[in-house]
Tab-separated table of C-alpha atoms and ligand atoms in Angstrom:
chain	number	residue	atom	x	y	z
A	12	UNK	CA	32.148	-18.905	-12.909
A	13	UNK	CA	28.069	-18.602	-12.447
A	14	UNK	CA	27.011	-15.721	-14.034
A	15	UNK	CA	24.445	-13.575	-11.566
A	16	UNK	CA	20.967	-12.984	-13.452
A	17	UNK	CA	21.705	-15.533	-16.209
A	18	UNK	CA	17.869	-15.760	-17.150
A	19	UNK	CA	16.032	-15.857	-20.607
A	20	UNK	CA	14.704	-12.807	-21.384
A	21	UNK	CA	12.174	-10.899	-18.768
A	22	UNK	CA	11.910	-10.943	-14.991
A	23	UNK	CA	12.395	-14.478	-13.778
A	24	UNK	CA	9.148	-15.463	-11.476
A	25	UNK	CA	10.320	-15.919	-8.031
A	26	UNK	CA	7.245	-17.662	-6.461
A	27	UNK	CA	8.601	-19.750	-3.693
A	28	UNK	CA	7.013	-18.842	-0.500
A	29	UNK	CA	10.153	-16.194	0.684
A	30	UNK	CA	12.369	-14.837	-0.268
A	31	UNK	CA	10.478	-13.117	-2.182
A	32	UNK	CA	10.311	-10.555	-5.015
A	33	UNK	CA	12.429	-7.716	-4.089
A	34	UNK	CA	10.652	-4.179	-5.394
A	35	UNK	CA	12.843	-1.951	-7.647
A	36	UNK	CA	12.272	0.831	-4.655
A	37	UNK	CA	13.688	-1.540	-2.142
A	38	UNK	CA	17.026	-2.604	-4.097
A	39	UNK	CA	17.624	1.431	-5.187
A	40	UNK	CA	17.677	1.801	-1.660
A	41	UNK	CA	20.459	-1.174	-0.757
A	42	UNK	CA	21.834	0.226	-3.243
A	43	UNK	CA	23.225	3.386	-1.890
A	44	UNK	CA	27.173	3.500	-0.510
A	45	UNK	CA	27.445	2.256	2.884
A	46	UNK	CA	27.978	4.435	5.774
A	47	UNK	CA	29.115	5.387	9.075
A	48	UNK	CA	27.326	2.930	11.789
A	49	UNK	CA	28.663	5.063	14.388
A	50	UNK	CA	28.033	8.219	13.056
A	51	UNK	CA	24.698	10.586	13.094
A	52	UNK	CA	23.454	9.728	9.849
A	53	UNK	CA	23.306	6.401	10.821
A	54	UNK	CA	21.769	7.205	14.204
A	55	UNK	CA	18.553	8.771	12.494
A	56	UNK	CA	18.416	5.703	10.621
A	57	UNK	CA	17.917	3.509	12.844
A	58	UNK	CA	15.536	5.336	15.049
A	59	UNK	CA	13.264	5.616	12.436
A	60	UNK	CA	13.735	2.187	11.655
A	61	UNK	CA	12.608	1.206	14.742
A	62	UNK	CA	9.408	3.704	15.159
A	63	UNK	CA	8.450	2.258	11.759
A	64	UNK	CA	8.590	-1.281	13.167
A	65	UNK	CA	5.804	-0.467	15.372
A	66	UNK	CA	3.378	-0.680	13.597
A	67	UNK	CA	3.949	-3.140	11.277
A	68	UNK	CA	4.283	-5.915	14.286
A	69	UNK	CA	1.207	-3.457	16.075
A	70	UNK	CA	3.320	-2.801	19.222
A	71	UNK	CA	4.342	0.104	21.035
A	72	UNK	CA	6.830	-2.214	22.598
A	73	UNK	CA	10.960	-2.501	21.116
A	74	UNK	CA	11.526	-4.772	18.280
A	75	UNK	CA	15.310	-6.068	18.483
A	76	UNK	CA	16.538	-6.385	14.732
A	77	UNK	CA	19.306	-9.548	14.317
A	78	UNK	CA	21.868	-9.537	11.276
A	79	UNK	CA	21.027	-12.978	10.863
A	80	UNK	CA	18.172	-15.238	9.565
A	81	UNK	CA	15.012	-16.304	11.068
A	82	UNK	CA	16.535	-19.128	12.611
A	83	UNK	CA	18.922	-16.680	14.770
A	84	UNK	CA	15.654	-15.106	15.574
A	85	UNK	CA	14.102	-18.363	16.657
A	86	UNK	CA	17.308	-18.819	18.981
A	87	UNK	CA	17.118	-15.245	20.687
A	88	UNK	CA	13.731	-15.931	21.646
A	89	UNK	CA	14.499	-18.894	23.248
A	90	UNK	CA	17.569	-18.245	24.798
A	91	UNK	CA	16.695	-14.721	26.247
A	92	UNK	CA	13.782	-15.764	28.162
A	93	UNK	CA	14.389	-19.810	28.922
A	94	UNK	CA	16.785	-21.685	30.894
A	95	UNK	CA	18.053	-25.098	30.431
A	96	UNK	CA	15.628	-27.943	31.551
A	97	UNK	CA	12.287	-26.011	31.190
A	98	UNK	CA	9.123	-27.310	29.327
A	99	UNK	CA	8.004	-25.730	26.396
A	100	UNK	CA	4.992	-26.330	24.351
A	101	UNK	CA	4.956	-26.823	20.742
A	102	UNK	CA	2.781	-28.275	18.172
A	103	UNK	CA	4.131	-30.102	15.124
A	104	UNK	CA	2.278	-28.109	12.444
A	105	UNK	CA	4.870	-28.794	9.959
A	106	UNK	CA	8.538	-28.445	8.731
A	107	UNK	CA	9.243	-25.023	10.430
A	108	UNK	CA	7.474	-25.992	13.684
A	109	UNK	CA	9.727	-29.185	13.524
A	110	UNK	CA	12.754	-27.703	12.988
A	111	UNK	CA	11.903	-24.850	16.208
A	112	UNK	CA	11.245	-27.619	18.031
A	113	UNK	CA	14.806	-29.332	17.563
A	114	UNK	CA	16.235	-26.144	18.374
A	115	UNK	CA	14.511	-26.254	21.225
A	116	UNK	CA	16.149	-29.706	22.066
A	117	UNK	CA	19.369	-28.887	21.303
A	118	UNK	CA	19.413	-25.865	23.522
A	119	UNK	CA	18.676	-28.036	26.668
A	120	UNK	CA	14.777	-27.293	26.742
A	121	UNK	CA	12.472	-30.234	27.327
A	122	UNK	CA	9.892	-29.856	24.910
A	123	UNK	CA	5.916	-31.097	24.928
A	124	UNK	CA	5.580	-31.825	21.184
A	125	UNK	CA	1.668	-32.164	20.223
A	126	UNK	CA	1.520	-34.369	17.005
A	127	UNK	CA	-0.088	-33.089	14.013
A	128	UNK	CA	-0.922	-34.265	10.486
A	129	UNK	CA	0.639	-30.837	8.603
A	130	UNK	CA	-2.610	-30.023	7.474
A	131	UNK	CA	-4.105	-28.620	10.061
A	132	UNK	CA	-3.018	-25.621	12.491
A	133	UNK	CA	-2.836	-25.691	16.599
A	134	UNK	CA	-5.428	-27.058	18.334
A	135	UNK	CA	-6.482	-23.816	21.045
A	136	UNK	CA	-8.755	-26.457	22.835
A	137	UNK	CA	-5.723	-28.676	23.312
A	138	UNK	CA	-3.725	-25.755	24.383
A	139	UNK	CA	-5.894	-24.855	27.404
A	140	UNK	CA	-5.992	-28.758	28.158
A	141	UNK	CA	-2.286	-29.315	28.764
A	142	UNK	CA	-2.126	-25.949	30.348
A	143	UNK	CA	-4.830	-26.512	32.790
A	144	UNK	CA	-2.902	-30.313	33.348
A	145	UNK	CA	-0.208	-28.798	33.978
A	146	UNK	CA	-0.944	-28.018	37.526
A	147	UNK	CA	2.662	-26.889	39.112
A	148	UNK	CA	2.918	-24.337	36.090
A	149	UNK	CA	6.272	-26.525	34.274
A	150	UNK	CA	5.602	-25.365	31.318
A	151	UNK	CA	7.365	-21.823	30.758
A	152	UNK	CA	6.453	-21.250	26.988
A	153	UNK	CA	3.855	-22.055	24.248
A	154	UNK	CA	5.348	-21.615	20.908
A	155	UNK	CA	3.689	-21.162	18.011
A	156	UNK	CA	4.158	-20.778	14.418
A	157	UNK	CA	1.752	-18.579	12.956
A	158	UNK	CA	1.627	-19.490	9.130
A	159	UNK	CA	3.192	-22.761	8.820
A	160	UNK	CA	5.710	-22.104	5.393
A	161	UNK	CA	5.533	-25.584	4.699
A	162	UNK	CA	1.741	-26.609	4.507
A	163	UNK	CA	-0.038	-22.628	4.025
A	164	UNK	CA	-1.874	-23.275	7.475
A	165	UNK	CA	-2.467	-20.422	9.360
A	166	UNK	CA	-2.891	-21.076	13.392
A	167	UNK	CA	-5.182	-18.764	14.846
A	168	UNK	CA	-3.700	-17.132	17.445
A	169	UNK	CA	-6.243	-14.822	19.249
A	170	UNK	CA	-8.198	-18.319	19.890
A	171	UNK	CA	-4.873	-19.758	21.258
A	172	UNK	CA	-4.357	-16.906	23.283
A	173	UNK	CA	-8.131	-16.673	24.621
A	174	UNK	CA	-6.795	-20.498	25.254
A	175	UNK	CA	-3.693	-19.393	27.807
A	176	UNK	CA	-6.482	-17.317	29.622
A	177	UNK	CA	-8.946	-19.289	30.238
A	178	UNK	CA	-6.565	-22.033	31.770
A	179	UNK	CA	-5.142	-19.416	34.316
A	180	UNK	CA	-1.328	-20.570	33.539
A	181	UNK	CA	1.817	-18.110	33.226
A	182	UNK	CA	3.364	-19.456	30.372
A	183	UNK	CA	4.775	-16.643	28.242
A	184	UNK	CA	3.448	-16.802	24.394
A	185	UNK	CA	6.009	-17.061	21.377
A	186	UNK	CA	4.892	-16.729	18.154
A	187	UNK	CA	6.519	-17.139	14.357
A	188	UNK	CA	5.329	-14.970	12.210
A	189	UNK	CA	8.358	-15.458	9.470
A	190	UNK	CA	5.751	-15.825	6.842
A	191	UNK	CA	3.136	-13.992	7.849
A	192	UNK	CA	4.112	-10.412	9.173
A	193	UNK	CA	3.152	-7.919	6.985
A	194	UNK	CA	1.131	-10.017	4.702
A	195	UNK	CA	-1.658	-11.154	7.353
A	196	UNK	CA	-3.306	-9.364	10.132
A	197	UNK	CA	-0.982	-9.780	13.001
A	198	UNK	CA	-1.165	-8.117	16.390
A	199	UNK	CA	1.617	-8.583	19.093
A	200	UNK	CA	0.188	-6.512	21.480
A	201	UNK	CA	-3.713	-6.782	21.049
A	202	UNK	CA	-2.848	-10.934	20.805
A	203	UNK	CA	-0.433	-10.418	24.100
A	204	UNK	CA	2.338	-12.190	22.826
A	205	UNK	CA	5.859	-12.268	24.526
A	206	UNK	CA	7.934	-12.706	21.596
A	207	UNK	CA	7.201	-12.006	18.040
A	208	UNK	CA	9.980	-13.873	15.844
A	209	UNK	CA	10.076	-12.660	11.974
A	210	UNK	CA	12.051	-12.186	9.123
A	211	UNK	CA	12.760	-9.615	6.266
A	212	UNK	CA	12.645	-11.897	3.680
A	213	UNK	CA	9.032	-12.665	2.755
A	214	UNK	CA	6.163	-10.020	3.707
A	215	UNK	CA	8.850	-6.955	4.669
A	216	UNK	CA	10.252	-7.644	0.943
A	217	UNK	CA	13.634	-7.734	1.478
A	218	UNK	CA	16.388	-9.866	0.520
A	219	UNK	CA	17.038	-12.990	3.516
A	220	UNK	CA	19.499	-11.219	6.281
A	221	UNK	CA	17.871	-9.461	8.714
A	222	UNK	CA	15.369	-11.465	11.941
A	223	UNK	CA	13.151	-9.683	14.665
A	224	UNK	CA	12.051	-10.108	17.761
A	225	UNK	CA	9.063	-7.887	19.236
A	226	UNK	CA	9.302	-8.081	23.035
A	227	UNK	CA	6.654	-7.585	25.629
A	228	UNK	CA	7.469	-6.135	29.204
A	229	UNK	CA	6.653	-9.760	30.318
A	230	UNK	CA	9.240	-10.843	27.760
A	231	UNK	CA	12.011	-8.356	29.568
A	232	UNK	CA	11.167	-9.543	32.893
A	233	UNK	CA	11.802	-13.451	32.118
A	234	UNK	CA	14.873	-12.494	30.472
A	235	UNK	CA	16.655	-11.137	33.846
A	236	UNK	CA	15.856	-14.512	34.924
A	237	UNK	CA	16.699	-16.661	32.058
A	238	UNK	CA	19.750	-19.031	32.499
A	239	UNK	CA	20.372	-20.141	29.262
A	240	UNK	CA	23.750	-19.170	27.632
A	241	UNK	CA	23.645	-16.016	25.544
A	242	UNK	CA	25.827	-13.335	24.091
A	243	UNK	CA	25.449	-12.442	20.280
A	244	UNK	CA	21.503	-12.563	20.314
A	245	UNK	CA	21.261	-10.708	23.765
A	246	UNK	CA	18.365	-7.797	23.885
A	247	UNK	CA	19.703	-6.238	26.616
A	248	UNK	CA	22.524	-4.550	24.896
A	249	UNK	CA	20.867	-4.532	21.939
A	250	UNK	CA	17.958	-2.546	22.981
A	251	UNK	CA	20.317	-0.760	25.208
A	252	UNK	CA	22.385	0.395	22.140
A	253	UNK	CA	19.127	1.311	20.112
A	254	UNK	CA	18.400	4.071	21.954
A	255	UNK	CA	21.271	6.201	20.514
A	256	UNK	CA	20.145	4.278	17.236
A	257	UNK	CA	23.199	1.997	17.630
A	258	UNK	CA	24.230	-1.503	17.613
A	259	UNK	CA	26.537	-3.310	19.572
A	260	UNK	CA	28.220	-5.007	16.545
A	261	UNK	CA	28.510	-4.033	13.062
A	262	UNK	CA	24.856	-3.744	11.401
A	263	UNK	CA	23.966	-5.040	8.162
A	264	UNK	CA	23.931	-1.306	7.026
A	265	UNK	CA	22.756	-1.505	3.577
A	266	UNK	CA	20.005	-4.519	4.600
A	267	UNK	CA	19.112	-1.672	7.039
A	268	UNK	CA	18.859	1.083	3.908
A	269	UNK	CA	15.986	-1.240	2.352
A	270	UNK	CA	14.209	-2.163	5.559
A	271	UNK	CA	13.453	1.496	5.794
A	272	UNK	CA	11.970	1.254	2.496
A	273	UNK	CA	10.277	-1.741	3.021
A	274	UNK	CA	8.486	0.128	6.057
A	275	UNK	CA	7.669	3.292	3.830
A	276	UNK	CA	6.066	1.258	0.722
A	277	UNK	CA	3.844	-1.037	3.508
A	278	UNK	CA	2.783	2.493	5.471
A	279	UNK	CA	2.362	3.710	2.272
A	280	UNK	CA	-0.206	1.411	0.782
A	281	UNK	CA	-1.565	0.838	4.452
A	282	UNK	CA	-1.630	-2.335	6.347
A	283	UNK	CA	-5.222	-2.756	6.074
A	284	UNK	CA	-4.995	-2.866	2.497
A	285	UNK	CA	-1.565	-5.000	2.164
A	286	UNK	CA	-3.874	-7.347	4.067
A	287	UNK	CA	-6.622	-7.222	2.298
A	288	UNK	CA	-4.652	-7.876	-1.081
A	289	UNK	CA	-3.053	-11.013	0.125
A	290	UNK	CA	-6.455	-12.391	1.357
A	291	UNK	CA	-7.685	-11.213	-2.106
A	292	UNK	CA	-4.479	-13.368	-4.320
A	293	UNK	CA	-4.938	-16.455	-1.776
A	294	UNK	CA	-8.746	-16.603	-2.739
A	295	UNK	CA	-7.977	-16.482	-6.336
A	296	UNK	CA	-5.406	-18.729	-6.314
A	297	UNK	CA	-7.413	-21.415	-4.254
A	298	UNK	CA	-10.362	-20.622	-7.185
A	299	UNK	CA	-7.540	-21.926	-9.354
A	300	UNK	CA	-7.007	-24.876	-7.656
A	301	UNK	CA	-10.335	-25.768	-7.384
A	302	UNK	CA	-10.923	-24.959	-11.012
A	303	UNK	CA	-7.848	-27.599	-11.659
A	304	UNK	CA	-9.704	-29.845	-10.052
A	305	UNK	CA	-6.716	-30.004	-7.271
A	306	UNK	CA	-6.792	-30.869	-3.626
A	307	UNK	CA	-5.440	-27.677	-1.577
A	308	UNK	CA	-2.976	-28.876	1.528
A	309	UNK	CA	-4.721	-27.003	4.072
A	310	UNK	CA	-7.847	-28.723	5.738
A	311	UNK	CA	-9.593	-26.045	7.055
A	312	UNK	CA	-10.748	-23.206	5.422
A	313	UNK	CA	-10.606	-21.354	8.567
A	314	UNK	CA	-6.792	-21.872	8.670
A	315	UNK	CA	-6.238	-21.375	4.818
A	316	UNK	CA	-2.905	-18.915	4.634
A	317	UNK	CA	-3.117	-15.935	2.544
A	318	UNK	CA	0.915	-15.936	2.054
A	319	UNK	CA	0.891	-18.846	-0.049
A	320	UNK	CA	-0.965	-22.479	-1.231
A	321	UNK	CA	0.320	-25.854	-0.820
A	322	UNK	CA	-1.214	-28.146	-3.661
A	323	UNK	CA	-0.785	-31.705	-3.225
A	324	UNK	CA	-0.740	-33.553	-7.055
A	325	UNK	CA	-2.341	-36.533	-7.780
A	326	UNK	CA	-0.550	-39.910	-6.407
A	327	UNK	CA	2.186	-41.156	-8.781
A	328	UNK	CA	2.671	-37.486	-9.826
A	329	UNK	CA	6.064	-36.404	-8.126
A	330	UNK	CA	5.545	-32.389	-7.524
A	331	UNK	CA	9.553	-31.883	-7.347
A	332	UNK	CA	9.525	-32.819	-11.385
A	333	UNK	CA	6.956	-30.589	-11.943
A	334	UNK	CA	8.299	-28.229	-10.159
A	335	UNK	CA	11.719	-28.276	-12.449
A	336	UNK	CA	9.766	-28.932	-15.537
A	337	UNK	CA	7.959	-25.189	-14.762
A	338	UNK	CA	11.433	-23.872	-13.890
A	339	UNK	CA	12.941	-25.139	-17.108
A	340	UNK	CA	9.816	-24.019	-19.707
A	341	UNK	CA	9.091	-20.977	-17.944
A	342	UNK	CA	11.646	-19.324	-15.646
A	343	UNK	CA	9.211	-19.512	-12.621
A	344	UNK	CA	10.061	-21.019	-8.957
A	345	UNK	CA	8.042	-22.703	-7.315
A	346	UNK	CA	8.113	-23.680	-3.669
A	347	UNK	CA	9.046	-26.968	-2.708
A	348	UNK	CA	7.650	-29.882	-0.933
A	349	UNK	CA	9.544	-30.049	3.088
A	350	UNK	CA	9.925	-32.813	5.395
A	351	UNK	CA	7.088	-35.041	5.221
A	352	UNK	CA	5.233	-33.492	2.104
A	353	UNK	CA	8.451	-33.894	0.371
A	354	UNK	CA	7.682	-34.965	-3.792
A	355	UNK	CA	3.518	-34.461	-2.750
A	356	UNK	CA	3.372	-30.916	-3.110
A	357	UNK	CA	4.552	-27.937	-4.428
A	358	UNK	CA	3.685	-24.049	-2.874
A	359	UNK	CA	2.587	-20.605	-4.847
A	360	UNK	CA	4.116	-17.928	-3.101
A	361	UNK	CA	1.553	-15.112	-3.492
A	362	UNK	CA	2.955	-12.353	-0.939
A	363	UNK	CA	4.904	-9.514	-0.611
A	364	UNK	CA	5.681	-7.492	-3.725
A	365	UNK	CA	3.050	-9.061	-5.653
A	366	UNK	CA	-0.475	-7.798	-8.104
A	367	UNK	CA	-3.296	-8.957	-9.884
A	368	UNK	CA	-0.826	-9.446	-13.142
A	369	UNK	CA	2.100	-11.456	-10.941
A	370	UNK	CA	-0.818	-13.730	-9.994
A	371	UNK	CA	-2.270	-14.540	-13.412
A	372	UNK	CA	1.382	-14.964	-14.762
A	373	UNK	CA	2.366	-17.370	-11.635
A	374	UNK	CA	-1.052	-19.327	-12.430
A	375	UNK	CA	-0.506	-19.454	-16.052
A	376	UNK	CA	2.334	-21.109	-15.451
A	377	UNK	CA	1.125	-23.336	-12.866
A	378	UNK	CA	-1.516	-24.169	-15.602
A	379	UNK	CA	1.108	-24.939	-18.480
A	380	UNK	CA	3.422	-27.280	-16.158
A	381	UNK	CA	0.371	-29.185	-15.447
A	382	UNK	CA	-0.345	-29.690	-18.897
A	383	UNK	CA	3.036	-30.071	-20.020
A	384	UNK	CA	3.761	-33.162	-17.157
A	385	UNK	CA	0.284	-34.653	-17.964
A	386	UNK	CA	-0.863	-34.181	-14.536
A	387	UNK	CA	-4.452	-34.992	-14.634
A	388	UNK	CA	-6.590	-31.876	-13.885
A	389	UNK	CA	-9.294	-29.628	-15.599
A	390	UNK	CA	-8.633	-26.522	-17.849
A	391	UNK	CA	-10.525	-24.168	-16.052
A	392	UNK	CA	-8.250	-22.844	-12.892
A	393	UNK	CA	-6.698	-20.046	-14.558
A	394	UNK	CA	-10.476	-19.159	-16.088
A	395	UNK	CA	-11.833	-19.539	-12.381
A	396	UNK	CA	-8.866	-16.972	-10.606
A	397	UNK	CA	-9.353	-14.282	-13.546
A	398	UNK	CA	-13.113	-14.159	-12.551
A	399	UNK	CA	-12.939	-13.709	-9.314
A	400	UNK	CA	-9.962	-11.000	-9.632
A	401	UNK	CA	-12.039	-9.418	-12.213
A	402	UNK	CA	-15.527	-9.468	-9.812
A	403	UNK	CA	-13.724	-8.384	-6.699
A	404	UNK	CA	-12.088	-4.944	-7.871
A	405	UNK	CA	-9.051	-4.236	-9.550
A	406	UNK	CA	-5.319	-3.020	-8.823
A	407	UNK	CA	-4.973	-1.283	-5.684
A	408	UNK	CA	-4.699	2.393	-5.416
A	409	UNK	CA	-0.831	3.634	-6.023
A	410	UNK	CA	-0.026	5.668	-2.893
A	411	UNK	CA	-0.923	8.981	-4.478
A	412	UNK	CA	-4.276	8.000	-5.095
A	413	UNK	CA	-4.605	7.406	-1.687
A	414	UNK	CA	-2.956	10.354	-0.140
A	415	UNK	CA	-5.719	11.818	-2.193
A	416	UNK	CA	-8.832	10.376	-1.433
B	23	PLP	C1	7.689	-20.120	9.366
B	23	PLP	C2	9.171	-20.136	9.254
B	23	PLP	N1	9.897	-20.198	10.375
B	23	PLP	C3	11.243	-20.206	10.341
B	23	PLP	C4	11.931	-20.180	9.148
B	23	PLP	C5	13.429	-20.212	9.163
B	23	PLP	O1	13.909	-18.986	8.725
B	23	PLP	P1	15.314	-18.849	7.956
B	23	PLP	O2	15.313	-19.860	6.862
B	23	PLP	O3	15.289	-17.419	7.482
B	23	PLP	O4	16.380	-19.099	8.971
B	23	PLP	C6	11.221	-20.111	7.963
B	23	PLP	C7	11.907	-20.071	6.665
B	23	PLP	O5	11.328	-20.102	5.618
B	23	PLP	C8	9.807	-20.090	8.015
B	23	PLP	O6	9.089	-20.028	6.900
């Protein structure tokens, strides 16, 4: 039988771009005894489950909560507020925007798919362009993922939605932020967007389990039209239900018990600064790169994530054996190369539950694999990411510390 936790010695370095590092705080808190989902206890729960949601997506608007991955959240986006046969646009960022878009297909939507090299995040002039085309108003939806997992692009969406403006067109907004809420500046109601989709297992630093939606009233209004088949992922009853602080099915109770410590520790430390420490790990770890002498994924250094880095090794270097050779030596994941970077690159996770001292470790490691595999690089990457974290201010202030000043 596999043995659970069967590591060497010390905490084993989960840095695959989510799920990520689960914080001692959160997994106390799954671990308490299950309880009553229909009882009062589990009532207050919820409701200040859901008032804490608010701010982390930055709406005053509900935010339905799925038992279910952030595929199921994908699907209740599209099936609450679509019906079969209508356009959708979508832009083929990478793996994840690939895979939403064969949803897409599957559920009887006909899609607009602009091409895209994976190295580069959507186009907002090319948005307003088909938009404008697009005289008769076909096109119901533009969907978007915000951080592309796969390549550490970011799309920026206040340009794309300055886009949908200036064209004039109807078409409600959807936006992925599975990988970016709660690590990056994201605003669902500042950015107007119709549905948020997320998950609780990379910025919200929880185990995989749990999906969102944040809806806007435009949102709820398409859905009493929508004609596409749905039951399980419907936010009618859902939201219904919530008011009480209920569920129409069983919740995941104890998945529930760490989300509301997920929202405490993020309030906590502020979302300003759980920002600003992402941006701050990205920049070291793209220091790093450079210092390796490394080509970084991302194009654009307008669109580089701050959730994670997608390195691309030298040709004739195949990332996936690096990637087991770092495992192996040093008891660190790494993320994997997806769909059509497959064997080119490998991914540093650097959100969630993560410090100045996770970062060095993950990079040391980085450094040693290198070595190790003879990838050609220079020895300076690690040198170049501990000068910058030293020059640009230290650990972040623990929550006392702040409640103080
Ligand atoms: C951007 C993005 N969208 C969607 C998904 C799919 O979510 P899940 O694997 O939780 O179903 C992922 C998973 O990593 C993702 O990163």
């Amino acid at each position: 039988m596999l043995r659970l936790d069967d590591h060497p010695s010390g905490r084993h370095f989960l840095q695959i771009p989510g799920p990520t590092n689960v914080p001692d705080r959160i997994l106390r808190a799954l671990d308490h005894p299950t309880i009553d989902h229909r009882g009062p206890e589990f009532s207050r729960l919820t409701l200040e489950i859901l008032e804490g949601l608010k701010p982390i997506f930055q709406t005053s608007g509900p935010v339905v909560i799925f038992p279910a991955s952030g595929t199921g959240a994908w699907e209740a986006a599209l099936v609450n507020t679509l019906s079969p046969g209508d356009r959708v646009l979508m832009f083929e960022t990478g793996h994840f925007a690939t895979l939403w878009r064969k949803m897409a297909d599957k559920l009887g939507l006909s899609v607009d798919f602009v091409p895209g090299d994976w190295r580069s995040g959507v186009d907002a002039a090319e948005v307003e362009a088909r938009l404008r085309d697009d005289k008769p108003h076909a096109i119901k939806a533009v969907l978007v993922v915000h951080n592309e997992t796969s390549t550490g692009v970011t799309s920026r969406i206040p340009a794309i939605r300055q886009a949908i403006d200036r064209s004039g067109h109807p078409a409600l907004f959807m936006v992925d932020t599975i990988s970016s809420l709660a690590s990056m500046d994201y605003r669902h109601a500042e950015w107007r967007v119709d549905v948020t989709v997320a998950g609780s297992q990379k910025g919200l630093m929880l185990p995989p389990g749990l999906s969102f939606n944040a809806v806007s009233d435009k949102a709820l209004a398409a859905s009493k039209q929508a004609r596409l088949p749905r039951s399980y992922w419907n936010w009618d009853e859902i939201i219904s239900m919530n008011r009480q602080g209920y569920f129409p099915y069983t919740p995941a109770t104890n998945l529930l018990f760490g989300l509301h410590e997920a929202i405490a520790m993020l309030l906590e430390e502020g979302l300003a600064n759980v920002f600003a420490r992402h941006d701050r790990h990205a920049e070291a770890t793209r220091r790093a790169v450079r210092g390796w002498g490394l080509e970084i994924l991302c194009r654009d250094p307008a669109e580089y994530s701050s959730s994670l880095t997608a390195i691309l090794l030298p040709e004739g270097h195949d990332a996936d054996a690096f990637r087991r050779e770092v495992l192996q030596r040093f008891d660190m994941s790494l993320g994997t190369g997806l769909g059509r970077v497959a064997g080119r690159v490998f991914r540093i996770g650097h959100l969630g539950f993560f410090n100045d001292l996770t970062l060095c470790g993950t990079l040391c490691g980085v450094e040693m694999g290198l070595a190790v595999r003879d990838v050609p690089h220079k020895k300076n990457g690690v040198g170049e990411a501990l000068s910058y974290l030293r020059e640009s201010g230290g650990q972040t202030a623990t929550a006392a510390q702040r409640r103080a000043a």
